[in-house]
PDB file of C-alpha atoms in Angstrom:
ATOM      1  CA  VAL R  63       4.803  -2.638   6.952  1.00  0.00           C
ATOM      2  CA  ASP R  64       4.575  -0.183   9.850  1.00  0.00           C
ATOM      3  CA  ALA R  65       7.512   1.733   8.344  1.00  0.00           C
ATOM      4  CA  ILE R  66       5.660   2.014   5.033  1.00  0.00           C
ATOM      5  CA  LYS R  67       2.465   3.182   6.751  1.00  0.00           C
ATOM      6  CA  GLY R  68       4.502   5.870   8.460  1.00  0.00           C
ATOM      7  CA  LEU R  69       5.987   7.308   5.269  1.00  0.00           C
ATOM      8  CA  ALA R  70       3.401  10.062   5.080  1.00  0.00           C
ATOM      9  CA  GLY R  71       0.952  10.215   7.920  1.00  0.00           C
ATOM     10  CA  SER R  72      -1.666  12.880   8.337  1.00  0.00           C
ATOM     11  CA  ASP R  73       0.842  15.154  10.098  1.00  0.00           C
ATOM     12  CA  GLY R  74       3.202  15.136   7.108  1.00  0.00           C
ATOM     13  CA  ALA R  75       6.061  13.675   9.160  1.00  0.00           C
ATOM     14  CA  VAL R  76       8.608  11.455   7.409  1.00  0.00           C
ATOM     15  CA  ARG R  77      11.529   9.223   8.347  1.00  0.00           C
ATOM     16  CA  ASP R  78      13.538  11.868  10.187  1.00  0.00           C
ATOM     17  CA  GLY R  79      10.484  12.938  12.214  1.00  0.00           C
ATOM     18  CA  SER R  80      10.287  16.426  10.727  1.00  0.00           C
ATOM     19  CA  LYS R  81       7.243  17.836   8.980  1.00  0.00           C
ATOM     20  CA  LYS R  82       7.523  18.240   5.211  1.00  0.00           C
ATOM     21  CA  ASP R  83       5.389  20.322   2.883  1.00  0.00           C
ATOM     22  CA  ALA R  84       4.986  17.259   0.640  1.00  0.00           C
ATOM     23  CA  THR R  85       6.105  13.655   0.568  1.00  0.00           C
ATOM     24  CA  PHE R  86       6.944  11.392  -2.346  1.00  0.00           C
ATOM     25  CA  VAL R  87       7.199   7.612  -2.696  1.00  0.00           C
ATOM     26  CA  PHE R  88       8.823   6.118  -5.782  1.00  0.00           C
ATOM     27  CA  MET R  89       8.104   2.447  -6.438  1.00  0.00           C
ATOM     28  CA  GLY R  90      10.589   0.866  -8.835  1.00  0.00           C
ATOM     29  CA  VAL R  91       8.927  -1.881 -10.845  1.00  0.00           C
ATOM     30  CA  ASP R  92       9.192  -4.053 -13.922  1.00  0.00           C
ATOM     31  CA  TYR R  93       6.363  -3.008 -16.243  1.00  0.00           C
ATOM     32  CA  SER R  94       6.215  -6.522 -17.700  1.00  0.00           C
ATOM     33  CA  SER R  95       5.596  -8.087 -14.286  1.00  0.00           C
ATOM     34  CA  GLY R  96       2.026  -8.542 -13.101  1.00  0.00           C
ATOM     35  CA  GLU R  97       3.455  -9.651  -9.764  1.00  0.00           C
ATOM     36  CA  ASP R  98       5.100  -6.256  -9.289  1.00  0.00           C
ATOM     37  CA  ALA R  99       1.808  -4.535 -10.103  1.00  0.00           C
ATOM     38  CA  GLU R 100      -0.016  -6.657  -7.533  1.00  0.00           C
ATOM     39  CA  LEU R 101       2.630  -5.840  -4.933  1.00  0.00           C
ATOM     40  CA  ALA R 102       2.277  -2.136  -5.768  1.00  0.00           C
ATOM     41  CA  VAL R 103      -1.446  -2.304  -4.972  1.00  0.00           C
ATOM     42  CA  GLY R 104      -0.637  -3.799  -1.583  1.00  0.00           C
ATOM     43  CA  LEU R 105       1.950  -1.124  -0.900  1.00  0.00           C
ATOM     44  CA  MET R 106      -0.411   1.659  -1.928  1.00  0.00           C
ATOM     45  CA  THR R 107      -3.022   0.261   0.433  1.00  0.00           C
ATOM     46  CA  ASP R 108      -0.598   0.620   3.334  1.00  0.00           C
ATOM     47  CA  ILE R 109       0.818   3.967   2.198  1.00  0.00           C
ATOM     48  CA  ILE R 110      -2.523   5.762   2.003  1.00  0.00           C
ATOM     49  CA  LYS R 111      -4.083   4.144   5.085  1.00  0.00           C
ATOM     50  CA  PRO R 112      -2.972   6.906   7.510  1.00  0.00           C
ATOM     51  CA  ARG R 113      -4.158   9.668   5.155  1.00  0.00           C
ATOM     52  CA  GLN R 114      -7.114  11.745   6.243  1.00  0.00           C
ATOM     53  CA  ARG R 115     -10.154  12.303   4.037  1.00  0.00           C
ATOM     54  CA  GLY R 116      -9.576  15.276   1.757  1.00  0.00           C
ATOM     55  CA  GLU R 117      -5.771  15.211   1.921  1.00  0.00           C
ATOM     56  CA  ALA R 118      -4.224  15.557  -1.540  1.00  0.00           C
ATOM     57  CA  THR R 119      -2.972  12.137  -2.610  1.00  0.00           C
ATOM     58  CA  ALA R 120      -1.918  11.115  -6.106  1.00  0.00           C
ATOM     59  CA  LEU R 121      -0.661   8.085  -7.984  1.00  0.00           C
ATOM     60  CA  GLY R 122       1.853   9.106 -10.645  1.00  0.00           C
ATOM     61  CA  LEU R 123       2.299   6.927 -13.729  1.00  0.00           C
ATOM     62  CA  ALA R 124       5.741   7.271 -15.271  1.00  0.00           C
ATOM     63  CA  PHE R 125       4.570   5.309 -18.316  1.00  0.00           C
ATOM     64  CA  ALA R 126       1.672   7.668 -19.114  1.00  0.00           C
ATOM     65  CA  PRO R 127       2.470  10.561 -21.506  1.00  0.00           C
ATOM     66  CA  MET R 128       1.277  13.933 -20.258  1.00  0.00           C
ATOM     67  CA  SER R 129      -1.198  14.164 -23.144  1.00  0.00           C
ATOM     68  CA  THR R 130      -3.237  11.412 -21.443  1.00  0.00           C
ATOM     69  CA  GLN R 131      -3.904  13.541 -18.336  1.00  0.00           C
ATOM     70  CA  GLY R 132      -7.391  14.390 -19.559  1.00  0.00           C
ATOM     71  CA  ALA R 133      -8.230  10.716 -20.029  1.00  0.00           C
ATOM     72  CA  LEU R 134      -6.946   9.918 -16.524  1.00  0.00           C
ATOM     73  CA  ASP R 135      -8.997  12.752 -15.019  1.00  0.00           C
ATOM     74  CA  ALA R 136     -12.121  11.566 -16.826  1.00  0.00           C
ATOM     75  CA  TYR R 137     -11.513   8.003 -15.661  1.00  0.00           C
ATOM     76  CA  VAL R 138     -11.313   9.056 -11.999  1.00  0.00           C
ATOM     77  CA  ARG R 139     -14.461  11.186 -12.325  1.00  0.00           C
ATOM     78  CA  GLY R 140     -16.361   8.253 -13.792  1.00  0.00           C
ATOM     79  CA  GLY R 141     -19.403   8.995 -15.884  1.00  0.00           C
ATOM     80  CA  GLY R 142     -18.876   7.699 -19.391  1.00  0.00           C
ATOM     81  CA  ALA R 143     -15.153   7.019 -18.971  1.00  0.00           C
ATOM     82  CA  ASP R 144     -14.471   3.330 -18.436  1.00  0.00           C
ATOM     83  CA  ASP R 145     -11.535   0.910 -18.630  1.00  0.00           C
ATOM     84  CA  SER R 146     -11.906   0.585 -22.378  1.00  0.00           C
ATOM     85  CA  SER R 147     -11.716   4.318 -23.063  1.00  0.00           C
ATOM     86  CA  LEU R 148      -8.676   4.688 -20.834  1.00  0.00           C
ATOM     87  CA  ILE R 149      -6.934   1.748 -22.480  1.00  0.00           C
ATOM     88  CA  ASP R 150      -7.595   3.291 -25.886  1.00  0.00           C
ATOM     89  CA  ALA R 151      -6.177   6.652 -24.756  1.00  0.00           C
ATOM     90  CA  LEU R 152      -3.014   5.129 -23.289  1.00  0.00           C
ATOM     91  CA  SER R 153      -2.492   2.829 -26.272  1.00  0.00           C
ATOM     92  CA  GLY R 154      -3.031   5.724 -28.660  1.00  0.00           C
ATOM     93  CA  ALA R 155      -0.300   7.666 -26.851  1.00  0.00           C
ATOM     94  CA  GLY R 156       2.165   4.832 -27.352  1.00  0.00           C
ATOM     95  CA  VAL R 157       1.974   2.983 -24.034  1.00  0.00           C
ATOM     96  CA  ASP R 158       2.782  -0.707 -24.368  1.00  0.00           C
ATOM     97  CA  ARG R 159      -0.313  -2.886 -24.018  1.00  0.00           C
ATOM     98  CA  ILE R 160       1.408  -5.297 -21.619  1.00  0.00           C
ATOM     99  CA  THR R 161       2.153  -2.381 -19.292  1.00  0.00           C
ATOM    100  CA  ILE R 162      -1.455  -1.211 -19.475  1.00  0.00           C
ATOM    101  CA  ASP R 163      -2.869  -4.665 -18.785  1.00  0.00           C
ATOM    102  CA  ASN R 164      -0.515  -5.282 -15.854  1.00  0.00           C
ATOM    103  CA  TYR R 165      -1.054  -1.913 -14.180  1.00  0.00           C
ATOM    104  CA  LEU R 166      -4.755  -1.455 -14.851  1.00  0.00           C
ATOM    105  CA  PRO R 167      -5.589  -3.038 -11.447  1.00  0.00           C
ATOM    106  CA  LEU R 168      -3.409  -0.399  -9.759  1.00  0.00           C
ATOM    107  CA  ILE R 169      -5.171   2.342 -11.708  1.00  0.00           C
ATOM    108  CA  GLN R 170      -8.534   0.832 -10.762  1.00  0.00           C
ATOM    109  CA  PHE R 171      -7.424   0.807  -7.113  1.00  0.00           C
ATOM    110  CA  ALA R 172      -6.536   4.508  -7.318  1.00  0.00           C
ATOM    111  CA  ARG R 173      -9.939   5.254  -8.805  1.00  0.00           C
ATOM    112  CA  SER R 174     -11.717   3.296  -6.070  1.00  0.00           C
ATOM    113  CA  LYS R 175      -9.890   5.372  -3.434  1.00  0.00           C
ATOM    114  CA  ARG R 176     -10.559   8.623  -5.325  1.00  0.00           C
ATOM    115  CA  LEU R 177      -6.856   9.331  -5.747  1.00  0.00           C
ATOM    116  CA  THR R 178      -5.659  11.726  -8.418  1.00  0.00           C
ATOM    117  CA  LEU R 179      -3.918  10.023 -11.333  1.00  0.00           C
ATOM    118  CA  LEU R 180      -0.934  11.872 -12.792  1.00  0.00           C
ATOM    119  CA  ALA R 181       0.481  11.396 -16.303  1.00  0.00           C
ATOM    120  CA  LEU R 182       4.209  12.061 -15.866  1.00  0.00           C
ATOM    121  CA  SER R 183       6.013  11.013 -19.053  1.00  0.00           C
ATOM    122  CA  PRO R 184       7.123  13.145 -21.989  1.00  0.00           C
ATOM    123  CA  GLU R 185       5.388  12.380 -25.276  1.00  0.00           C
ATOM    124  CA  ALA R 186       6.779   9.440 -27.235  1.00  0.00           C
ATOM    125  CA  GLU R 187       7.448  11.612 -30.280  1.00  0.00           C
ATOM    126  CA  ASP R 188       9.461  14.083 -28.173  1.00  0.00           C
ATOM    127  CA  LEU R 189      11.622  11.297 -26.763  1.00  0.00           C
ATOM    128  CA  ALA R 190      12.222  10.075 -30.315  1.00  0.00           C
ATOM    129  CA  VAL R 191      13.290  13.594 -31.343  1.00  0.00           C
ATOM    130  CA  VAL R 192      15.690  13.857 -28.394  1.00  0.00           C
ATOM    131  CA  ARG R 193      17.222  10.481 -29.139  1.00  0.00           C
ATOM    132  CA  ARG R 194      17.662  11.322 -32.821  1.00  0.00           C
ATOM    133  CA  ASP R 195      18.327  15.080 -32.940  1.00  0.00           C
ATOM    134  CA  GLY R 196      18.936  16.328 -29.401  1.00  0.00           C
ATOM    135  CA  LEU R 197      17.112  18.260 -26.689  1.00  0.00           C
ATOM    136  CA  GLN R 198      17.258  21.530 -28.608  1.00  0.00           C
ATOM    137  CA  ASP R 199      14.883  20.199 -31.282  1.00  0.00           C
ATOM    138  CA  VAL R 200      12.020  19.367 -28.913  1.00  0.00           C
ATOM    139  CA  ASN R 201       8.996  21.661 -29.273  1.00  0.00           C
ATOM    140  CA  ILE R 202       9.888  24.657 -27.101  1.00  0.00           C
ATOM    141  CA  ASP R 203       6.523  24.858 -25.319  1.00  0.00           C
ATOM    142  CA  ARG R 204       6.586  21.189 -24.361  1.00  0.00           C
ATOM    143  CA  ARG R 205      10.242  21.465 -23.376  1.00  0.00           C
ATOM    144  CA  LYS R 206       9.285  24.188 -20.894  1.00  0.00           C
ATOM    145  CA  GLN R 207       6.555  21.895 -19.595  1.00  0.00           C
ATOM    146  CA  TYR R 208       9.087  19.117 -19.058  1.00  0.00           C
ATOM    147  CA  VAL R 209      11.874  21.293 -17.626  1.00  0.00           C
ATOM    148  CA  ALA R 210      10.808  24.099 -15.282  1.00  0.00           C
ATOM    149  CA  ASP R 211      14.186  24.547 -13.584  1.00  0.00           C
ATOM    150  CA  ALA R 212      16.409  24.870 -16.656  1.00  0.00           C
ATOM    151  CA  ASP R 213      19.470  26.115 -14.759  1.00  0.00           C
ATOM    152  CA  GLY R 214      19.247  23.334 -12.183  1.00  0.00           C
ATOM    153  CA  PHE R 215      18.672  20.781 -14.936  1.00  0.00           C
ATOM    154  CA  ILE R 216      21.922  21.801 -16.615  1.00  0.00           C
ATOM    155  CA  ALA R 217      23.949  22.196 -13.425  1.00  0.00           C
ATOM    156  CA  LEU R 218      23.053  18.717 -12.178  1.00  0.00           C
ATOM    157  CA  THR R 219      25.021  17.072 -14.982  1.00  0.00           C
ATOM    158  CA  GLN R 220      28.224  18.535 -13.512  1.00  0.00           C
ATOM    159  CA  ASP R 221      27.587  17.389  -9.951  1.00  0.00           C
ATOM    160  CA  PRO R 222      30.195  14.753  -8.913  1.00  0.00           C
ATOM    161  CA  LYS R 223      27.628  12.561  -7.164  1.00  0.00           C
ATOM    162  CA  TYR R 224      25.366  12.658 -10.187  1.00  0.00           C
ATOM    163  CA  ARG R 225      28.271  11.859 -12.513  1.00  0.00           C
ATOM    164  CA  LEU R 226      28.971   8.773 -10.396  1.00  0.00           C
ATOM    165  CA  TYR R 227      25.327   7.780 -10.863  1.00  0.00           C
ATOM    166  CA  THR R 228      25.468   8.213 -14.630  1.00  0.00           C
ATOM    167  CA  GLU R 229      28.642   6.139 -14.884  1.00  0.00           C
ATOM    168  CA  LYS R 230      27.638   3.369 -12.492  1.00  0.00           C
ATOM    169  CA  SER R 231      23.909   3.141 -13.225  1.00  0.00           C
ATOM    170  CA  LEU R 232      22.344   5.200 -16.014  1.00  0.00           C
ATOM    171  CA  PHE R 233      24.740   4.319 -18.852  1.00  0.00           C
ATOM    172  CA  LYS R 234      24.554   0.613 -17.964  1.00  0.00           C
ATOM    173  CA  ASP R 235      21.147   0.497 -19.714  1.00  0.00           C
ATOM    174  CA  PHE R 236      22.349   1.956 -23.019  1.00  0.00           C
ATOM    175  CA  VAL R 237      21.442  -0.227 -25.987  1.00  0.00           C
ATOM    176  CA  PRO R 238      21.960   1.471 -29.380  1.00  0.00           C
ATOM    177  CA  LYS R 239      18.859   1.699 -31.547  1.00  0.00           C
ATOM    178  CA  SER R 240      20.863   2.208 -34.730  1.00  0.00           C
ATOM    179  CA  ASP R 241      24.428   2.563 -35.975  1.00  0.00           C
ATOM    180  CA  LYS R 242      24.174   6.315 -35.397  1.00  0.00           C
ATOM    181  CA  ASP R 243      22.776   6.059 -31.865  1.00  0.00           C
ATOM    182  CA  LYS R 244      25.372   7.131 -29.301  1.00  0.00           C
ATOM    183  CA  PRO R 245      25.517   7.073 -25.485  1.00  0.00           C
ATOM    184  CA  GLY R 246      25.058  10.840 -25.450  1.00  0.00           C
ATOM    185  CA  ASP R 247      21.744  10.495 -27.297  1.00  0.00           C
ATOM    186  CA  PHE R 248      20.569   7.957 -24.740  1.00  0.00           C
ATOM    187  CA  PHE R 249      21.718  10.240 -21.914  1.00  0.00           C
ATOM    188  CA  ALA R 250      19.680  13.150 -23.283  1.00  0.00           C
ATOM    189  CA  GLU R 251      16.570  10.991 -23.568  1.00  0.00           C
ATOM    190  CA  ARG R 252      16.845   9.672 -20.018  1.00  0.00           C
ATOM    191  CA  ILE R 253      17.581  13.002 -18.306  1.00  0.00           C
ATOM    192  CA  LEU R 254      14.626  14.630 -20.074  1.00  0.00           C
ATOM    193  CA  THR R 255      12.404  11.758 -18.937  1.00  0.00           C
ATOM    194  CA  HIS R 256      13.643  11.976 -15.359  1.00  0.00           C
ATOM    195  CA  GLU R 257      13.287  15.753 -15.206  1.00  0.00           C
ATOM    196  CA  ALA R 258       9.784  15.673 -16.715  1.00  0.00           C
ATOM    197  CA  ILE R 259       8.575  13.117 -14.161  1.00  0.00           C
ATOM    198  CA  ALA R 260      10.058  15.091 -11.276  1.00  0.00           C
ATOM    199  CA  THR R 261       8.647  18.374 -12.611  1.00  0.00           C
ATOM    200  CA  ALA R 262       5.076  17.142 -13.094  1.00  0.00           C
ATOM    201  CA  ALA R 263       4.977  15.418  -9.691  1.00  0.00           C
ATOM    202  CA  SER R 264       6.545  18.403  -7.902  1.00  0.00           C
ATOM    203  CA  LYS R 265       4.258  21.005  -9.493  1.00  0.00           C
ATOM    204  CA  TRP R 266       1.183  19.037  -8.447  1.00  0.00           C
ATOM    205  CA  ALA R 267       2.429  18.560  -4.899  1.00  0.00           C
ATOM    206  CA  MET R 268       3.583  22.143  -4.384  1.00  0.00           C
ATOM    207  CA  SER R 269       0.126  23.511  -5.176  1.00  0.00           C
ATOM    208  CA  ARG R 270      -1.523  21.402  -2.456  1.00  0.00           C
ATOM    209  CA  PRO R 271      -0.753  21.418   1.286  1.00  0.00           C
ATOM    210  CA  ASP R 272       0.628  18.201   2.786  1.00  0.00           C
ATOM    211  CA  ALA R 273       0.424  16.419  -0.549  1.00  0.00           C
ATOM    212  CA  LEU R 274       1.551  12.830  -1.087  1.00  0.00           C
ATOM    213  CA  VAL R 275       2.590  11.596  -4.513  1.00  0.00           C
ATOM    214  CA  ALA R 276       3.334   7.903  -5.061  1.00  0.00           C
ATOM    215  CA  VAL R 277       4.958   7.116  -8.406  1.00  0.00           C
ATOM    216  CA  VAL R 278       5.390   3.835 -10.272  1.00  0.00           C
ATOM    217  CA  ALA R 279       8.463   3.910 -12.517  1.00  0.00           C
ATOM    218  CA  PRO R 280      10.956   1.400 -13.917  1.00  0.00           C
ATOM    219  CA  ILE R 281      13.538   0.109 -11.449  1.00  0.00           C
ATOM    220  CA  GLN R 282      16.348   1.352 -13.682  1.00  0.00           C
ATOM    221  CA  ASP R 283      15.004   4.917 -13.428  1.00  0.00           C
ATOM    222  CA  VAL R 284      14.904   5.082  -9.622  1.00  0.00           C
ATOM    223  CA  ARG R 285      17.700   2.789  -8.418  1.00  0.00           C
ATOM    224  CA  PHE R 286      20.639   4.575  -6.766  1.00  0.00           C
ATOM    225  CA  MET R 287      18.515   7.723  -6.312  1.00  0.00           C
ATOM    226  CA  GLY R 288      19.696   9.519  -9.449  1.00  0.00           C
ATOM    227  CA  GLY R 289      16.505   9.529 -11.494  1.00  0.00           C
ATOM    228  CA  PRO R 290      13.319  11.525 -10.941  1.00  0.00           C
ATOM    229  CA  ASN R 291      13.407  10.646  -7.239  1.00  0.00           C
ATOM    230  CA  GLY R 292      16.718  12.444  -6.825  1.00  0.00           C
ATOM    231  CA  ARG R 293      15.504  15.524  -8.723  1.00  0.00           C
ATOM    232  CA  VAL R 294      12.283  16.131  -6.791  1.00  0.00           C
ATOM    233  CA  PRO R 295      13.736  18.176  -3.874  1.00  0.00           C
ATOM    234  CA  ARG R 296      15.463  20.606  -6.249  1.00  0.00           C
ATOM    235  CA  VAL R 297      12.410  21.026  -8.471  1.00  0.00           C
ATOM    236  CA  CYS R 298      10.099  21.521  -5.474  1.00  0.00           C
ATOM    237  CA  ARG R 299      12.338  24.277  -4.158  1.00  0.00           C
ATOM    238  CA  PHE R 300      12.362  25.881  -7.606  1.00  0.00           C
ATOM    239  CA  VAL R 301       8.567  25.851  -7.761  1.00  0.00           C
ATOM    240  CA  ASN R 302       8.322  27.097  -4.166  1.00  0.00           C
ATOM    241  CA  PRO R 303      11.593  28.466  -2.719  1.00  0.00           C
ATOM    242  CA  LEU R 304      10.156  28.203   0.801  1.00  0.00           C
ATOM    243  CA  ALA R 305       9.191  24.527   0.449  1.00  0.00           C
ATOM    244  CA  ASN R 306      10.482  22.162   3.110  1.00  0.00           C
ATOM    245  CA  VAL R 307      11.162  19.245   0.772  1.00  0.00           C
ATOM    246  CA  ASP R 308      14.529  17.536   1.003  1.00  0.00           C
ATOM    247  CA  GLU R 309      15.909  14.033   0.454  1.00  0.00           C
ATOM    248  CA  GLU R 310      14.119  12.812   3.567  1.00  0.00           C
ATOM    249  CA  ALA R 311      10.783  13.700   1.959  1.00  0.00           C
ATOM    250  CA  VAL R 312      11.423  11.191  -0.844  1.00  0.00           C
ATOM    251  CA  THR R 313      11.280   7.443  -0.268  1.00  0.00           C
ATOM    252  CA  THR R 314      12.352   4.895  -2.874  1.00  0.00           C
ATOM    253  CA  ILE R 315      11.162   1.276  -2.798  1.00  0.00           C
ATOM    254  CA  LEU R 316      12.292  -1.366  -5.281  1.00  0.00           C
ATOM    255  CA  LEU R 317       9.710  -4.105  -5.846  1.00  0.00           C
ATOM    256  CA  ASN R 318      11.003  -7.640  -6.332  1.00  0.00           C
ATOM    257  CA  PRO R 319      14.440  -6.454  -7.522  1.00  0.00           C
ATOM    258  CA  SER R 320      16.808  -8.993  -9.045  1.00  0.00           C
ATOM    259  CA  ALA R 321      20.589  -8.948  -8.795  1.00  0.00           C
ATOM    260  CA  GLU R 322      20.727  -8.013 -12.478  1.00  0.00           C
ATOM    261  CA  GLU R 323      18.343  -5.077 -11.991  1.00  0.00           C
ATOM    262  CA  THR R 324      20.657  -3.668  -9.314  1.00  0.00           C
ATOM    263  CA  LEU R 325      23.610  -4.106 -11.709  1.00  0.00           C
ATOM    264  CA  SER R 326      25.237  -6.804  -9.614  1.00  0.00           C
ATOM    265  CA  THR R 327      27.588  -9.261 -11.305  1.00  0.00           C
ATOM    266  CA  SER R 328      26.925 -11.898  -8.633  1.00  0.00           C
ATOM    267  CA  ASN R 329      23.855 -13.518  -7.081  1.00  0.00           C
ATOM    268  CA  PHE R 330      23.757 -10.796  -4.422  1.00  0.00           C
ATOM    269  CA  LEU R 331      21.822  -7.579  -4.900  1.00  0.00           C
ATOM    270  CA  ARG R 332      24.060  -4.554  -5.211  1.00  0.00           C
ATOM    271  CA  LEU R 333      23.198  -2.240  -2.339  1.00  0.00           C
ATOM    272  CA  GLU R 334      25.323   0.821  -3.118  1.00  0.00           C
ATOM    273  CA  ILE R 335      27.585   2.593  -5.584  1.00  0.00           C
ATOM    274  CA  GLY R 336      30.628   4.626  -4.640  1.00  0.00           C
ATOM    275  CA  THR R 337      32.737   2.128  -2.729  1.00  0.00           C
ATOM    276  CA  THR R 338      36.256   3.112  -3.821  1.00  0.00           C
ATOM    277  CA  PRO R 339      38.394   5.578  -1.864  1.00  0.00           C
ATOM    278  CA  LYS R 340      37.909   8.214  -4.583  1.00  0.00           C
ATOM    279  CA  THR R 341      34.111   7.889  -4.668  1.00  0.00           C
ATOM    280  CA  LEU R 342      33.316   7.016  -1.064  1.00  0.00           C
ATOM    281  CA  GLN R 343      32.145  10.572  -0.288  1.00  0.00           C
ATOM    282  CA  TYR R 344      29.471  10.161  -2.985  1.00  0.00           C
ATOM    283  CA  GLN R 345      28.338   6.689  -1.907  1.00  0.00           C
ATOM    284  CA  THR R 346      24.649   6.149  -2.644  1.00  0.00           C
ATOM    285  CA  LYS R 347      22.340   3.325  -1.606  1.00  0.00           C
ATOM    286  CA  VAL R 348      20.272   1.462  -4.171  1.00  0.00           C
ATOM    287  CA  ALA R 349      16.974   2.371  -2.435  1.00  0.00           C
ATOM    288  CA  ASP R 350      15.421   3.006   0.959  1.00  0.00           C
ATOM    289  CA  TYR R 351      13.523  -0.289   0.946  1.00  0.00           C
ATOM    290  CA  LEU R 352      13.554  -3.553  -1.004  1.00  0.00           C
ATOM    291  CA  TRP R 353      10.085  -5.099  -1.070  1.00  0.00           C
ATOM    292  CA  PHE R 354       9.353  -8.659  -2.125  1.00  0.00           C
ATOM    293  CA  SER R 355       6.198 -10.615  -2.865  1.00  0.00           C
ATOM    294  CA  ARG R 356       7.723 -13.558  -1.032  1.00  0.00           C
ATOM    295  CA  MET R 357      10.783 -14.180   1.117  1.00  0.00           C
ATOM    296  CA  PRO R 358      13.859 -13.825  -1.139  1.00  0.00           C
ATOM    297  CA  LYS R 359      16.530 -16.486  -1.267  1.00  0.00           C
ATOM    298  CA  VAL R 360      19.221 -16.188   1.378  1.00  0.00           C
ATOM    299  CA  ASN R 361      21.927 -15.664  -1.227  1.00  0.00           C
ATOM    300  CA  VAL R 362      20.181 -12.591  -2.689  1.00  0.00           C
ATOM    301  CA  LEU R 363      20.748 -10.207   0.237  1.00  0.00           C
ATOM    302  CA  PRO R 364      24.342  -9.835   1.463  1.00  0.00           C
ATOM    303  CA  ARG R 365      23.061  -8.054   4.576  1.00  0.00           C
ATOM    304  CA  MET R 366      20.007  -6.361   6.009  1.00  0.00           C
ATOM    305  CA  MET R 367      19.430  -2.714   5.023  1.00  0.00           C
ATOM    306  CA  ASN R 368      17.912  -0.213   7.450  1.00  0.00           C
ATOM    307  CA  TYR R 369      17.602  -2.939  10.064  1.00  0.00           C
ATOM    308  CA  ARG R 370      16.006  -1.847  13.321  1.00  0.00           C
TER     309      ARG R 370
END
């Protein structure tokens, strides 16, 4: 718990002891799990405890389409905006009701602490267009909103470490939606989602000194560091070329992960990818921390990670 409290103290220092211009915490969850949502509230309590009054702190919702930002802002301000109006706005934008019900307590917690709520997801209709017709057919104005660093977005797909991630993690979740649905369509949908989340979180943080953004996102989107969590340092430096935001400024925590969610074929959690001689130079851990609601079974963890 002390390590979590120290992720982003009032001096902006992170794990390596250096001061960053912004810090980010990605919590990988199962949207259908109320237990994960409850654990996220506990984690957020510890994460924000060292923050000083007035420091920019936000909770990013990877399930909330960007069109719901106004509803989230109104909810935090209070007045006439209540749980019911927020639920209606999220439901109307296509958010699954189970997700809303499970994570409403986390949203209520953020409101009680006067945190900013960030809507980070592309619109559902845009994701449908990408999956069916390709990235080029997304509304150009919204595409620019989702992808600020177009050159970096394209170049990343050719990076050997990222290609290992796509092969060993991202494509493992592909389930065709129709006979015409291909892995490439799924790939386009996921990379747009990941880039949009990273872009929205980074833009908010880069416009505020010593900002902290904590994001709840599906485990499959943040495991092995190749999703929005892996894109944040690049996007931050695009938004502000002088920004001191690197991999050490981003912390990834998986909540109650199962062996299956880490793509293990055994009872043990898979802790890294890139274990062959050809890929060892690109080896990537599954996360910085694994956080459980209760003590996991002995046969789940093959060894301790980050033991001190």
